[in-house]
PDB file of C-alpha atoms in Angstrom:
ATOM      1  CA  MET A  11     -13.778  71.310  -2.927  1.00 52.00           C
ATOM      2  CA  THR A  12     -12.829  67.857  -3.971  1.00 54.00           C
ATOM      3  CA  THR A  13     -12.356  67.011  -7.562  1.00 57.00           C
ATOM      4  CA  MET A  14     -14.067  63.953  -8.887  1.00 57.00           C
ATOM      5  CA  THR A  15     -12.101  61.830 -11.217  1.00 56.00           C
ATOM      6  CA  SER A  16     -13.834  59.717 -13.724  1.00 57.00           C
ATOM      7  CA  PRO A  17     -13.473  55.919 -13.639  1.00 56.00           C
ATOM      8  CA  THR A  18     -11.597  56.101 -16.928  1.00 57.00           C
ATOM      9  CA  MET A  19      -9.021  58.451 -15.455  1.00 56.00           C
ATOM     10  CA  ARG A  20      -8.575  56.214 -12.422  1.00 56.00           C
ATOM     11  CA  HIS A  21      -8.182  53.234 -14.682  1.00 56.00           C
ATOM     12  CA  ARG A  22      -5.458  54.984 -16.700  1.00 59.00           C
ATOM     13  CA  HIS A  23      -3.652  55.974 -13.534  1.00 55.00           C
ATOM     14  CA  MET A  24      -3.777  52.373 -12.174  1.00 57.00           C
ATOM     15  CA  ASP A  25      -2.722  51.049 -15.551  1.00 57.00           C
ATOM     16  CA  ARG A  26       0.405  53.229 -15.506  1.00 56.00           C
ATOM     17  CA  ALA A  27       1.184  52.265 -11.917  1.00 54.00           C
ATOM     18  CA  PHE A  28       1.083  48.489 -12.567  1.00 55.00           C
ATOM     19  CA  ARG A  29       2.529  48.487 -16.055  1.00 56.00           C
ATOM     20  CA  GLY A  30       6.047  47.858 -14.746  1.00 52.00           C
ATOM     21  CA  VAL A  31       4.863  45.178 -12.316  1.00 50.00           C
ATOM     22  CA  ARG A  32       3.121  43.161 -15.009  1.00 49.00           C
ATOM     23  CA  ALA A  33       6.221  43.146 -17.139  1.00 50.00           C
ATOM     24  CA  THR A  34       8.469  41.781 -14.384  1.00 53.00           C
ATOM     25  CA  SER A  35       6.209  39.243 -12.616  1.00 57.00           C
ATOM     26  CA  GLY A  36       5.435  36.696 -15.287  1.00 70.00           C
ATOM     27  CA  GLY A  37       6.000  33.558 -13.147  1.00 81.00           C
ATOM     28  CA  PHE A  38       8.416  30.781 -14.037  1.00 81.00           C
ATOM     29  CA  SER A  39       9.657  30.261 -17.544  1.00 87.00           C
ATOM     30  CA  LEU A  40       9.312  26.945 -19.336  1.00 86.00           C
ATOM     31  CA  ILE A  41      13.078  26.384 -19.083  1.00 89.00           C
ATOM     32  CA  GLU A  42      13.008  26.856 -15.308  1.00 85.00           C
ATOM     33  CA  LEU A  43      10.158  24.376 -14.971  1.00 86.00           C
ATOM     34  CA  LEU A  44      11.946  21.829 -17.159  1.00 88.00           C
ATOM     35  CA  VAL A  45      15.134  22.149 -15.102  1.00 88.00           C
ATOM     36  CA  VAL A  46      13.166  21.487 -11.901  1.00 88.00           C
ATOM     37  CA  LEU A  47      11.469  18.454 -13.478  1.00 89.00           C
ATOM     38  CA  VAL A  48      14.818  17.040 -14.629  1.00 88.00           C
ATOM     39  CA  ILE A  49      16.274  17.461 -11.129  1.00 87.00           C
ATOM     40  CA  LEU A  50      13.232  15.769  -9.555  1.00 87.00           C
ATOM     41  CA  GLY A  51      13.527  12.932 -12.073  1.00 85.00           C
ATOM     42  CA  MET A  52      17.190  12.425 -11.206  1.00 83.00           C
ATOM     43  CA  ILE A  53      16.433  12.334  -7.482  1.00 83.00           C
ATOM     44  CA  ALA A  54      13.608   9.837  -8.029  1.00 79.00           C
ATOM     45  CA  GLY A  55      15.922   7.704 -10.171  1.00 80.00           C
ATOM     46  CA  LEU A  56      18.377   7.467  -7.295  1.00 78.00           C
ATOM     47  CA  VAL A  57      15.926   7.007  -4.419  1.00 74.00           C
ATOM     48  CA  VAL A  58      13.222   4.679  -5.794  1.00 74.00           C
ATOM     49  CA  PRO A  59      15.523   1.692  -6.564  1.00 70.00           C
ATOM     50  CA  ASN A  60      16.909   1.827  -3.014  1.00 66.00           C
ATOM     51  CA  ILE A  61      13.406   1.795  -1.539  1.00 68.00           C
ATOM     52  CA  MET A  62      12.370  -1.105  -3.775  1.00 64.00           C
ATOM     53  CA  GLN A  63      15.475  -3.098  -2.809  1.00 62.00           C
ATOM     54  CA  ARG A  64      14.735  -2.622   0.885  1.00 67.00           C
ATOM     55  CA  GLY A  65      11.284  -4.107   0.341  1.00 70.00           C
ATOM     56  CA  GLU A  66      12.740  -7.197  -1.351  1.00 75.00           C
ATOM     57  CA  ASP A  67      15.399  -7.559   1.365  1.00 83.00           C
ATOM     58  CA  ALA A  68      12.658  -7.479   4.009  1.00 87.00           C
ATOM     59  CA  ARG A  69      10.747 -10.224   2.154  1.00 90.00           C
ATOM     60  CA  VAL A  70      13.882 -12.389   1.999  1.00 90.00           C
ATOM     61  CA  ARG A  71      14.423 -11.977   5.756  1.00 92.00           C
ATOM     62  CA  ALA A  72      10.748 -12.777   6.375  1.00 91.00           C
ATOM     63  CA  ALA A  73      11.052 -15.966   4.290  1.00 92.00           C
ATOM     64  CA  GLN A  74      14.202 -17.017   6.193  1.00 93.00           C
ATOM     65  CA  THR A  75      12.447 -16.480   9.520  1.00 93.00           C
ATOM     66  CA  GLU A  76       9.310 -18.282   8.362  1.00 95.00           C
ATOM     67  CA  ILE A  77      11.302 -21.293   7.160  1.00 94.00           C
ATOM     68  CA  GLN A  78      12.977 -21.498  10.578  1.00 94.00           C
ATOM     69  CA  ARG A  79       9.534 -21.361  12.216  1.00 94.00           C
ATOM     70  CA  LEU A  80       8.188 -24.073   9.897  1.00 95.00           C
ATOM     71  CA  SER A  81      11.235 -26.234  10.673  1.00 94.00           C
ATOM     72  CA  MET A  82      10.545 -25.917  14.400  1.00 94.00           C
ATOM     73  CA  ALA A  83       6.875 -26.767  13.791  1.00 94.00           C
ATOM     74  CA  VAL A  84       7.867 -29.901  11.861  1.00 95.00           C
ATOM     75  CA  ASP A  85      10.091 -30.910  14.799  1.00 94.00           C
ATOM     76  CA  GLU A  86       7.205 -30.310  17.248  1.00 94.00           C
ATOM     77  CA  PHE A  87       4.872 -32.384  15.058  1.00 94.00           C
ATOM     78  CA  TYR A  88       7.444 -35.201  15.004  1.00 94.00           C
ATOM     79  CA  LEU A  89       7.751 -35.156  18.805  1.00 94.00           C
ATOM     80  CA  ASP A  90       3.970 -35.256  19.225  1.00 93.00           C
ATOM     81  CA  ALA A  91       2.983 -37.667  16.441  1.00 92.00           C
ATOM     82  CA  GLY A  92       6.054 -39.884  16.311  1.00 91.00           C
ATOM     83  CA  ARG A  93       6.523 -39.220  12.591  1.00 92.00           C
ATOM     84  CA  ALA A  94       7.257 -36.313  10.294  1.00 93.00           C
ATOM     85  CA  PRO A  95       4.325 -34.680   8.504  1.00 95.00           C
ATOM     86  CA  ASN A  96       3.642 -35.809   4.947  1.00 94.00           C
ATOM     87  CA  SER A  97       2.944 -32.192   3.969  1.00 94.00           C
ATOM     88  CA  LEU A  98       3.063 -28.772   5.608  1.00 95.00           C
ATOM     89  CA  ARG A  99      -0.763 -28.800   5.563  1.00 95.00           C
ATOM     90  CA  GLU A 100      -0.588 -31.392   8.399  1.00 94.00           C
ATOM     91  CA  LEU A 101       0.875 -28.642  10.609  1.00 95.00           C
ATOM     92  CA  VAL A 102      -2.445 -26.776  10.298  1.00 95.00           C
ATOM     93  CA  GLU A 103      -5.028 -29.565   9.960  1.00 94.00           C
ATOM     94  CA  ARG A 104      -5.075 -32.821  11.949  1.00 93.00           C
ATOM     95  CA  PRO A 105      -4.127 -35.710   9.689  1.00 92.00           C
ATOM     96  CA  SER A 106      -6.139 -38.903   9.935  1.00 90.00           C
ATOM     97  CA  GLY A 107      -4.564 -41.660  12.015  1.00 87.00           C
ATOM     98  CA  VAL A 108      -2.518 -39.322  14.246  1.00 87.00           C
ATOM     99  CA  SER A 109      -3.676 -39.498  17.865  1.00 86.00           C
ATOM    100  CA  ASN A 110      -1.206 -37.160  19.605  1.00 88.00           C
ATOM    101  CA  TRP A 111      -1.606 -34.178  17.284  1.00 91.00           C
ATOM    102  CA  ASN A 112      -1.363 -30.992  19.389  1.00 90.00           C
ATOM    103  CA  GLY A 113      -1.716 -28.480  16.592  1.00 83.00           C
ATOM    104  CA  PRO A 114      -2.222 -26.331  14.805  1.00 93.00           C
ATOM    105  CA  TYR A 115       1.509 -25.745  14.935  1.00 94.00           C
ATOM    106  CA  VAL A 116       1.379 -22.751  12.566  1.00 94.00           C
ATOM    107  CA  ASN A 117      -1.295 -20.596  10.972  1.00 92.00           C
ATOM    108  CA  ASP A 118      -2.562 -21.336   7.496  1.00 91.00           C
ATOM    109  CA  SER A 119      -1.012 -18.053   6.287  1.00 89.00           C
ATOM    110  CA  ASN A 120       2.438 -19.321   7.323  1.00 91.00           C
ATOM    111  CA  LEU A 121       2.388 -21.951   4.574  1.00 94.00           C
ATOM    112  CA  ASN A 122       3.015 -19.359   1.818  1.00 94.00           C
ATOM    113  CA  ASP A 123       6.186 -17.377   1.257  1.00 93.00           C
ATOM    114  CA  PRO A 124       6.164 -13.545   1.230  1.00 93.00           C
ATOM    115  CA  TRP A 125       5.554 -13.630  -2.538  1.00 92.00           C
ATOM    116  CA  GLY A 126       2.343 -15.646  -2.093  1.00 93.00           C
ATOM    117  CA  ARG A 127       3.619 -19.047  -3.260  1.00 94.00           C
ATOM    118  CA  PRO A 128       3.507 -22.188  -1.074  1.00 95.00           C
ATOM    119  CA  TYR A 129       6.759 -23.295   0.544  1.00 96.00           C
ATOM    120  CA  THR A 130       8.154 -26.521  -0.891  1.00 94.00           C
ATOM    121  CA  TYR A 131       8.396 -29.342   1.658  1.00 96.00           C
ATOM    122  CA  ARG A 132      10.117 -32.678   1.055  1.00 95.00           C
ATOM    123  CA  TYR A 133      10.262 -35.636   3.440  1.00 94.00           C
ATOM    124  CA  PRO A 134      12.627 -37.363   3.483  1.00 92.00           C
ATOM    125  CA  GLY A 135      14.827 -34.509   2.464  1.00 89.00           C
ATOM    126  CA  GLN A 136      17.846 -34.513   0.195  1.00 92.00           C
ATOM    127  CA  ASN A 137      19.841 -32.107   2.373  1.00 91.00           C
ATOM    128  CA  ARG A 138      18.425 -32.734   5.867  1.00 91.00           C
ATOM    129  CA  SER A 139      15.925 -35.137   7.358  1.00 92.00           C
ATOM    130  CA  PHE A 140      13.323 -32.825   5.731  1.00 94.00           C
ATOM    131  CA  ASP A 141      13.735 -29.905   3.341  1.00 95.00           C
ATOM    132  CA  ILE A 142      11.741 -26.664   3.255  1.00 95.00           C
ATOM    133  CA  HIS A 143      12.454 -23.962   0.698  1.00 94.00           C
ATOM    134  CA  SER A 144      11.173 -21.038  -1.343  1.00 94.00           C
ATOM    135  CA  GLU A 145      12.478 -20.179  -4.792  1.00 93.00           C
ATOM    136  CA  GLY A 146      12.586 -16.474  -3.879  1.00 89.00           C
ATOM    137  CA  ALA A 147      11.038 -13.451  -5.526  1.00 86.00           C
ATOM    138  CA  ASP A 148      10.926 -14.794  -9.080  1.00 87.00           C
ATOM    139  CA  GLY A 149       9.728 -18.295  -8.112  1.00 85.00           C
ATOM    140  CA  ALA A 150      12.283 -19.936 -10.416  1.00 83.00           C
ATOM    141  CA  PRO A 151      15.221 -22.173  -9.456  1.00 88.00           C
ATOM    142  CA  GLY A 152      18.575 -20.420  -9.165  1.00 81.00           C
ATOM    143  CA  GLY A 153      18.970 -16.696  -9.165  1.00 83.00           C
ATOM    144  CA  GLU A 154      20.792 -14.184  -7.022  1.00 84.00           C
ATOM    145  CA  GLY A 155      19.784 -11.736  -4.305  1.00 82.00           C
ATOM    146  CA  ALA A 156      16.025 -11.741  -3.717  1.00 83.00           C
ATOM    147  CA  ASN A 157      15.616 -14.319  -6.543  1.00 86.00           C
ATOM    148  CA  ALA A 158      17.877 -16.906  -4.862  1.00 89.00           C
ATOM    149  CA  ARG A 159      16.533 -20.039  -3.173  1.00 91.00           C
ATOM    150  CA  ILE A 160      15.848 -19.649   0.545  1.00 92.00           C
ATOM    151  CA  SER A 161      15.991 -22.921   2.470  1.00 92.00           C
ATOM    152  CA  ASN A 162      16.427 -24.658   5.809  1.00 91.00           C
ATOM    153  CA  TRP A 163      19.753 -26.214   4.769  1.00 88.00           C
ATOM    154  CA  GLU A 164      21.743 -23.214   3.475  1.00 79.00           C
TER     155      GLU A 164
END
């Protein structure tokens, strides 16, 4: 004959069996969580600036390449039209009075630097027959690194 145990007796038996487990498996303490957060913060502090710098370095290289491309487009315009363009816009849109214009020589999007500001064009130039430059990431004259002037004469 089997003995029937009441639900209360089973509950007491289960309670005794898991009493030790509940006491030892409380999860992570607040100190342990804080230590992990501090370590993650330190790692982020070391990694994020390097990633941000790589992005700025890529923009500087893109601006250098774009200025070279614009310089070649100005030379092509000169060969076709017999004169230098009055503005970089003339590389995209046919200027009035120019019969041998074979453009567009560049896309409209090529007239802005990687930071969204228009390239500065000067004809006649102070450093070459024409000057093209960007003031870099901050858009202000001078600066170092990504904030330095990027030009077709340096």
